[in-house]
């Protein structure tokens, strides 16, 4: 493992020394591909292993999982205690939390699992301070909360982003519009709908050569970069929404708070004083992009107390599977009330896409 770290450092040093221009783009693309392959060895070491480790393997419960990541002593444990009622030890000294502490938030009928992860340090992606186990749990989350101390430099934000990116987590990004498919013969077929400014035939071929791929179809549907092409080839990237929580606003001025509010994807809070928790919960709900579906038994009023919470663009078929997998075997059609249909109690099939706060009644086949 030490040899891998050394090779990574050598490549990073060479990339830092290399000027970025058209003449060096080919060489930089090759170095980025080599770097991605070495980082993959850190994420999935040879010989299996590399599991979550003691205290990190928390079972996934609820409708969504949210993980809090940050440097030691930024207020993650206090946030968990105040938001969920679950006690997580907090103190003035660093590294108070040594294992993952789970809690549960109930918001708009959804049960959201909140994880207080141990504080990470610079170099976490390389295994420092049990960082790899912490970031591995972050890969399983539907949403990442990066908790920052607003009294400390916002340079901490960039350090954490770099650690997560090194572990294959892409924050507030969507998968690149690239179709990549290997084939047995025929060479490299590189096409695009928009003329790329970052990629050329030579750069694409040099990256694929690093992966020992000599026949493949690559089609770009946007102006993509070499890093995005490498992400698609690797195929193990996680695209996760992220909220930056700027804690301890009770210790700054109103003028400084106005500046913090202008930062994208940021929510200023005070965990100790419980300030601005409403905005934080609303932002978590919005970024998780969930919908609530209410069930209506035949001849009864809808059950508005226990909604079925699902990802946006879910279908009636997925709704049935969430309630019980045997329901589809007896499925005839569904009656839907709400914004996804044009008429009241509209009859729909299992491919119908549901919207937030729809009411659904399942009609079964008569035996």
Short mmCIF file of C-alpha atoms in Angstrom, two decimals:
data_model
loop_
_atom_site.label_atom_id
_atom_site.label_comp_id
_atom_site.label_asym_id
_atom_site.label_seq_id
_atom_site.Cartn_x
_atom_site.Cartn_y
_atom_site.Cartn_z
CA UNK A 1 0.00 0.00 0.00
CA UNK A 2 2.92 2.34 0.78
CA UNK A 3 4.16 1.80 -2.79
CA UNK A 4 0.77 2.89 -4.18
CA UNK A 5 0.86 6.07 -2.05
CA UNK A 6 4.36 6.83 -3.33
CA UNK A 7 3.35 6.37 -6.98
CA UNK A 8 0.28 8.60 -6.45
CA UNK A 9 2.47 11.33 -4.95
CA UNK A 10 4.92 11.10 -7.86
CA UNK A 11 2.12 11.48 -10.44
CA UNK A 12 0.50 14.37 -8.51
CA UNK A 13 3.88 16.13 -8.32
CA UNK A 14 4.44 15.66 -12.08
CA UNK A 15 0.93 17.03 -12.84
CA UNK A 16 1.62 20.05 -10.63
CA UNK A 17 4.85 20.75 -12.52
CA UNK A 18 3.23 20.39 -15.96
CA UNK A 19 1.77 23.53 -17.54
CA UNK A 20 -1.80 23.17 -18.81
CA UNK A 21 -2.06 23.91 -22.53
CA UNK A 22 -2.93 22.15 -25.79
CA UNK A 23 0.59 20.73 -26.13
CA UNK A 24 0.48 19.01 -22.70
CA UNK A 25 -3.21 17.93 -22.77
CA UNK A 26 -2.30 14.48 -24.13
CA UNK A 27 0.32 13.86 -21.43
CA UNK A 28 -1.96 15.18 -18.64
CA UNK A 29 -4.82 12.93 -19.81
CA UNK A 30 -2.54 9.90 -19.58
CA UNK A 31 -1.35 10.92 -16.08
CA UNK A 32 -4.96 11.41 -14.90
CA UNK A 33 -5.86 7.91 -16.12
CA UNK A 34 -2.87 6.41 -14.25
CA UNK A 35 -3.85 8.35 -11.12
CA UNK A 36 -7.46 7.11 -11.30
CA UNK A 37 -6.27 3.48 -11.59
CA UNK A 38 -4.04 3.85 -8.52
CA UNK A 39 -6.82 5.50 -6.51
CA UNK A 40 -9.08 2.56 -7.42
CA UNK A 41 -6.55 0.26 -5.72
CA UNK A 42 -6.94 2.33 -2.54
CA UNK A 43 -10.75 2.18 -2.71
CA UNK A 44 -10.84 -1.58 -3.40
CA UNK A 45 -7.55 -3.11 -2.23
CA UNK A 46 -6.47 -6.39 -3.79
CA UNK A 47 -7.54 -9.45 -1.82
CA UNK A 48 -11.04 -8.17 -0.95
CA UNK A 49 -10.85 -6.86 2.63
CA UNK A 50 -11.10 -3.19 3.41
CA UNK A 51 -14.50 -3.55 5.02
CA UNK A 52 -16.28 -0.94 7.04
CA UNK A 53 -14.43 -1.78 10.26
CA UNK A 54 -15.74 -1.86 13.82
CA UNK A 55 -18.37 0.79 14.50
CA UNK A 56 -18.77 1.79 10.85
CA UNK A 57 -21.12 -0.94 9.55
CA UNK A 58 -24.44 0.74 10.47
CA UNK A 59 -27.46 -0.93 8.87
CA UNK A 60 -29.46 1.28 6.51
CA UNK A 61 -32.94 2.11 7.84
CA UNK A 62 -35.66 4.62 6.96
CA UNK A 63 -36.50 6.21 3.62
CA UNK A 64 -33.11 7.91 3.04
CA UNK A 65 -29.63 8.08 4.57
CA UNK A 66 -27.81 11.36 5.28
CA UNK A 67 -24.17 11.45 6.45
CA UNK A 68 -22.44 14.31 8.28
CA UNK A 69 -18.77 14.68 7.38
CA UNK A 70 -16.35 17.28 8.70
CA UNK A 71 -13.19 18.03 10.58
CA UNK A 72 -13.06 17.20 14.31
CA UNK A 73 -14.93 19.51 16.73
CA UNK A 74 -17.08 21.43 14.22
CA UNK A 75 -20.36 20.52 15.97
CA UNK A 76 -21.52 17.32 14.19
CA UNK A 77 -22.36 15.51 17.45
CA UNK A 78 -24.33 18.50 18.80
CA UNK A 79 -26.27 18.71 15.52
CA UNK A 80 -27.17 15.01 15.69
CA UNK A 81 -28.30 15.30 19.31
CA UNK A 82 -30.46 18.40 18.68
CA UNK A 83 -31.97 17.18 15.36
CA UNK A 84 -32.71 13.55 16.29
CA UNK A 85 -32.67 13.35 20.10
CA UNK A 86 -29.97 10.65 19.82
CA UNK A 87 -27.10 11.30 22.22
CA UNK A 88 -23.69 11.56 20.57
CA UNK A 89 -20.83 12.44 22.90
CA UNK A 90 -19.43 15.92 22.32
CA UNK A 91 -16.59 17.78 24.02
CA UNK A 92 -14.17 20.65 23.50
CA UNK A 93 -11.33 18.31 22.49
CA UNK A 94 -10.97 16.74 19.03
CA UNK A 95 -11.89 13.16 17.98
CA UNK A 96 -14.62 12.73 20.63
CA UNK A 97 -16.67 10.61 18.18
CA UNK A 98 -14.74 7.46 17.25
CA UNK A 99 -17.51 5.39 15.62
CA UNK A 100 -20.56 6.09 13.43
CA UNK A 101 -23.53 7.23 15.56
CA UNK A 102 -26.94 6.89 13.83
CA UNK A 103 -30.07 8.92 14.58
CA UNK A 104 -33.50 9.33 12.92
CA UNK A 105 -35.26 12.51 11.75
CA UNK A 106 -39.01 12.37 10.99
CA UNK A 107 -39.87 15.16 8.56
CA UNK A 108 -42.99 15.49 6.38
CA UNK A 109 -43.79 11.86 7.12
CA UNK A 110 -40.37 10.62 5.93
CA UNK A 111 -37.94 8.76 8.19
CA UNK A 112 -34.44 10.07 7.42
CA UNK A 113 -31.44 8.29 8.94
CA UNK A 114 -28.77 10.79 10.03
CA UNK A 115 -25.21 9.52 10.61
CA UNK A 116 -22.63 11.33 12.75
CA UNK A 117 -19.33 10.17 11.21
CA UNK A 118 -15.98 10.53 13.02
CA UNK A 119 -14.01 13.66 12.14
CA UNK A 120 -11.72 13.31 9.11
CA UNK A 121 -8.34 14.93 8.55
CA UNK A 122 -6.36 15.90 5.47
CA UNK A 123 -5.10 12.71 3.81
CA UNK A 124 -8.25 10.75 4.79
CA UNK A 125 -8.59 9.28 1.29
CA UNK A 126 -5.14 7.73 1.79
CA UNK A 127 -6.18 6.07 5.05
CA UNK A 128 -5.14 8.68 7.65
CA UNK A 129 -7.28 8.86 10.80
CA UNK A 130 -9.52 5.94 9.71
CA UNK A 131 -10.51 8.27 6.89
CA UNK A 132 -11.14 5.53 4.32
CA UNK A 133 -13.78 3.87 6.53
CA UNK A 134 -15.48 7.24 7.14
CA UNK A 135 -15.59 8.13 3.43
CA UNK A 136 -16.73 4.57 2.53
CA UNK A 137 -19.85 5.13 4.68
CA UNK A 138 -20.29 8.47 2.87
CA UNK A 139 -20.55 6.55 -0.44
CA UNK A 140 -23.69 4.77 0.86
CA UNK A 141 -25.52 8.05 1.67
CA UNK A 142 -28.27 9.67 -0.40
CA UNK A 143 -27.09 13.10 0.78
CA UNK A 144 -23.84 14.36 2.33
CA UNK A 145 -23.76 17.18 4.89
CA UNK A 146 -20.31 18.79 5.12
CA UNK A 147 -20.23 20.51 8.51
CA UNK A 148 -17.89 23.51 8.71
CA UNK A 149 -16.98 25.88 11.53
CA UNK A 150 -17.71 29.37 10.19
CA UNK A 151 -15.03 30.79 12.52
CA UNK A 152 -12.34 28.76 10.75
CA UNK A 153 -11.09 29.29 7.16
CA UNK A 154 -13.38 28.03 4.40
CA UNK A 155 -10.25 26.36 3.01
CA UNK A 156 -11.42 23.37 5.07
CA UNK A 157 -14.30 23.05 2.58
CA UNK A 158 -11.92 22.51 -0.34
CA UNK A 159 -9.81 20.00 1.64
CA UNK A 160 -12.87 17.83 2.43
CA UNK A 161 -14.09 18.07 -1.19
CA UNK A 162 -10.66 16.89 -2.39
CA UNK A 163 -10.69 13.95 0.04
CA UNK A 164 -14.16 12.85 -1.11
CA UNK A 165 -13.30 13.29 -4.81
CA UNK A 166 -10.21 11.14 -4.31
CA UNK A 167 -12.52 8.40 -3.07
CA UNK A 168 -14.81 8.56 -6.11
CA UNK A 169 -17.57 10.76 -4.62
CA UNK A 170 -18.76 13.59 -6.90
CA UNK A 171 -20.59 16.32 -4.97
CA UNK A 172 -23.50 18.25 -6.54
CA UNK A 173 -22.66 16.88 -9.99
CA UNK A 174 -24.59 14.79 -12.48
CA UNK A 175 -23.13 11.81 -14.38
CA UNK A 176 -21.35 13.07 -17.54
CA UNK A 177 -23.34 12.84 -20.81
CA UNK A 178 -21.03 10.16 -22.22
CA UNK A 179 -21.99 6.76 -23.66
CA UNK A 180 -19.08 4.33 -23.35
CA UNK A 181 -19.19 0.73 -24.57
CA UNK A 182 -16.31 -1.69 -25.09
CA UNK A 183 -16.36 -4.19 -27.98
CA UNK A 184 -14.23 -7.11 -29.17
CA UNK A 185 -12.93 -5.53 -32.40
CA UNK A 186 -13.25 -2.48 -34.65
CA UNK A 187 -10.89 -0.02 -32.91
CA UNK A 188 -11.82 3.24 -31.19
CA UNK A 189 -14.95 4.96 -32.54
CA UNK A 190 -15.12 8.48 -31.02
CA UNK A 191 -18.16 10.63 -31.97
CA UNK A 192 -19.91 13.67 -30.50
CA UNK A 193 -22.99 15.89 -30.89
CA UNK A 194 -21.18 19.02 -29.64
CA UNK A 195 -17.61 19.70 -30.78
CA UNK A 196 -15.45 19.06 -27.68
CA UNK A 197 -12.94 21.68 -26.56
CA UNK A 198 -11.20 19.45 -23.97
CA UNK A 199 -10.99 16.07 -25.73
CA UNK A 200 -9.41 15.04 -29.04
CA UNK A 201 -9.06 11.65 -30.74
CA UNK A 202 -5.45 11.45 -29.48
CA UNK A 203 -6.35 12.24 -25.84
CA UNK A 204 -9.21 9.71 -25.86
CA UNK A 205 -6.97 7.00 -27.34
CA UNK A 206 -4.15 7.69 -24.85
CA UNK A 207 -6.59 7.39 -21.91
CA UNK A 208 -8.07 4.15 -23.26
CA UNK A 209 -4.57 2.76 -23.90
CA UNK A 210 -3.79 3.25 -20.20
CA UNK A 211 -6.78 0.97 -19.46
CA UNK A 212 -5.63 -1.51 -22.16
CA UNK A 213 -8.85 -0.83 -24.12
CA UNK A 214 -8.27 -0.97 -27.89
CA UNK A 215 -11.86 -1.31 -29.20
CA UNK A 216 -14.71 0.82 -27.90
CA UNK A 217 -17.53 3.19 -28.87
CA UNK A 218 -17.48 6.62 -27.15
CA UNK A 219 -20.17 9.20 -27.83
CA UNK A 220 -20.25 12.64 -26.18
CA UNK A 221 -23.54 14.51 -25.71
CA UNK A 222 -21.83 17.60 -24.25
CA UNK A 223 -18.47 19.33 -23.90
CA UNK A 224 -16.87 16.82 -21.51
CA UNK A 225 -13.40 16.79 -19.95
CA UNK A 226 -10.74 14.07 -19.63
CA UNK A 227 -11.65 13.70 -15.92
CA UNK A 228 -15.29 13.02 -16.82
CA UNK A 229 -14.31 10.43 -19.44
CA UNK A 230 -12.10 8.68 -16.84
CA UNK A 231 -15.03 8.71 -14.36
CA UNK A 232 -17.24 6.94 -16.93
CA UNK A 233 -14.55 4.35 -17.75
CA UNK A 234 -13.95 3.65 -14.04
CA UNK A 235 -17.69 3.16 -13.54
CA UNK A 236 -17.53 3.29 -9.71
CA UNK A 237 -18.25 6.97 -9.11
CA UNK A 238 -21.02 8.10 -6.74
CA UNK A 239 -22.89 11.29 -7.64
CA UNK A 240 -24.27 12.64 -4.36
CA UNK A 241 -26.00 15.94 -3.53
CA UNK A 242 -24.24 17.92 -0.80
CA UNK A 243 -25.20 20.68 1.66
CA UNK A 244 -22.54 22.75 3.42
CA UNK A 245 -23.61 23.46 7.01
CA UNK A 246 -21.83 26.53 8.38
CA UNK A 247 -22.09 26.08 12.15
CA UNK A 248 -21.56 28.50 15.08
CA UNK A 249 -23.24 31.54 13.49
CA UNK A 250 -24.09 32.72 17.04
CA UNK A 251 -20.43 33.86 17.26
CA UNK A 252 -20.33 36.09 14.14
CA UNK A 253 -21.82 39.44 13.09
CA UNK A 254 -24.93 40.05 10.97
CA UNK A 255 -22.75 41.42 8.13
CA UNK A 256 -20.68 38.21 8.09
CA UNK A 257 -23.88 36.12 8.14
CA UNK A 258 -25.19 38.00 5.07
CA UNK A 259 -22.02 36.98 3.18
CA UNK A 260 -22.41 33.30 4.21
CA UNK A 261 -26.02 33.24 2.96
CA UNK A 262 -24.80 34.07 -0.56
CA UNK A 263 -22.63 30.93 -0.81
CA UNK A 264 -24.21 28.19 -3.02
CA UNK A 265 -25.53 24.99 -1.36
CA UNK A 266 -24.84 26.50 2.10
CA UNK A 267 -27.08 26.69 5.21
CA UNK A 268 -25.77 28.73 8.18
CA UNK A 269 -26.89 27.31 11.57
CA UNK A 270 -26.09 27.37 15.26
CA UNK A 271 -26.28 23.83 16.63
CA UNK A 272 -25.87 25.03 20.21
CA UNK A 273 -28.65 27.67 19.99
CA UNK A 274 -30.77 25.59 17.52
CA UNK A 275 -30.92 28.51 15.07
CA UNK A 276 -32.10 28.03 11.46
CA UNK A 277 -32.95 24.33 11.83
CA UNK A 278 -36.17 24.87 9.81
CA UNK A 279 -34.18 26.07 6.78
CA UNK A 280 -31.77 23.14 7.17
CA UNK A 281 -34.53 20.49 7.29
CA UNK A 282 -36.30 22.08 4.30
CA UNK A 283 -33.03 22.06 2.31
CA UNK A 284 -32.38 18.38 3.26
CA UNK A 285 -35.89 17.45 2.10
CA UNK A 286 -35.47 19.41 -1.16
CA UNK A 287 -32.06 17.88 -2.01
CA UNK A 288 -33.17 14.31 -1.21
CA UNK A 289 -35.86 14.84 -3.91
CA UNK A 290 -38.42 12.53 -2.29
CA UNK A 291 -42.18 12.33 -2.81
CA UNK A 292 -45.00 11.21 -0.49
CA UNK A 293 -47.71 8.84 -1.75
CA UNK A 294 -50.81 8.24 0.37
CA UNK A 295 -52.62 4.89 0.32
CA UNK A 296 -56.41 4.63 0.09
CA UNK A 297 -58.06 1.33 1.02
CA UNK A 298 -61.31 0.67 -0.90
CA UNK A 299 -64.29 2.43 0.66
CA UNK A 300 -62.15 4.29 3.22
CA UNK A 301 -60.54 7.72 3.51
CA UNK A 302 -56.83 8.03 2.55
CA UNK A 303 -54.22 7.42 5.25
CA UNK A 304 -52.48 10.82 5.53
CA UNK A 305 -50.52 9.87 8.67
CA UNK A 306 -48.22 7.22 7.14
CA UNK A 307 -47.20 8.18 3.57
CA UNK A 308 -45.14 5.85 1.39
CA UNK A 309 -41.96 7.87 0.75
CA UNK A 310 -40.20 7.23 -2.57
CA UNK A 311 -37.66 8.87 -4.94
CA UNK A 312 -39.07 11.33 -7.49
CA UNK A 313 -40.25 9.83 -10.84
CA UNK A 314 -41.29 6.57 -9.14
CA UNK A 315 -43.97 4.51 -10.89
CA UNK A 316 -47.05 2.65 -9.63
CA UNK A 317 -45.06 -0.59 -10.06
CA UNK A 318 -42.32 0.68 -7.70
CA UNK A 319 -45.02 1.87 -5.28
CA UNK A 320 -46.52 -1.65 -5.21
CA UNK A 321 -43.09 -3.24 -4.65
CA UNK A 322 -42.44 -0.91 -1.71
CA UNK A 323 -45.69 -1.95 0.00
CA UNK A 324 -45.36 -5.70 -0.71
CA UNK A 325 -43.73 -7.62 -3.56
CA UNK A 326 -46.71 -9.97 -3.94
CA UNK A 327 -49.04 -7.03 -4.70
CA UNK A 328 -48.03 -6.92 -8.38
CA UNK A 329 -49.12 -10.52 -8.93
CA UNK A 330 -52.72 -9.53 -8.11
CA UNK A 331 -52.51 -6.06 -9.73
CA UNK A 332 -55.34 -5.11 -12.13
CA UNK A 333 -55.05 -1.31 -12.21
CA UNK A 334 -54.72 1.65 -9.86
CA UNK A 335 -56.97 4.63 -9.13
CA UNK A 336 -55.04 7.87 -8.61
CA UNK A 337 -56.08 11.23 -7.17
CA UNK A 338 -53.61 14.12 -7.43
CA UNK A 339 -51.43 16.26 -9.69
CA UNK A 340 -50.11 13.35 -11.80
CA UNK A 341 -53.53 12.70 -13.36
CA UNK A 342 -56.03 14.82 -15.32
CA UNK A 343 -59.19 13.39 -13.72
CA UNK A 344 -60.31 12.47 -10.23
CA UNK A 345 -59.85 8.77 -9.48
CA UNK A 346 -58.20 8.21 -12.88
CA UNK A 347 -57.53 4.60 -13.82
CA UNK A 348 -53.79 4.02 -14.55
CA UNK A 349 -51.42 1.15 -15.26
CA UNK A 350 -48.28 0.12 -13.41
CA UNK A 351 -46.02 2.34 -15.61
CA UNK A 352 -47.76 5.57 -14.51
CA UNK A 353 -45.32 8.08 -12.92
CA UNK A 354 -46.54 9.42 -9.56
CA UNK A 355 -46.07 12.94 -8.14
CA UNK A 356 -45.79 14.29 -4.59
CA UNK A 357 -48.90 13.82 -2.41
CA UNK A 358 -50.78 11.62 -4.90
CA UNK A 359 -53.39 9.30 -3.40
CA UNK A 360 -53.35 5.73 -4.78
CA UNK A 361 -55.84 2.89 -4.50
CA UNK A 362 -54.74 -0.51 -5.87
CA UNK A 363 -57.47 -2.58 -7.55
CA UNK A 364 -56.71 -6.31 -7.45
CA UNK A 365 -57.72 -9.03 -9.89
CA UNK A 366 -60.87 -10.91 -8.90
CA UNK A 367 -60.00 -14.55 -8.29
#
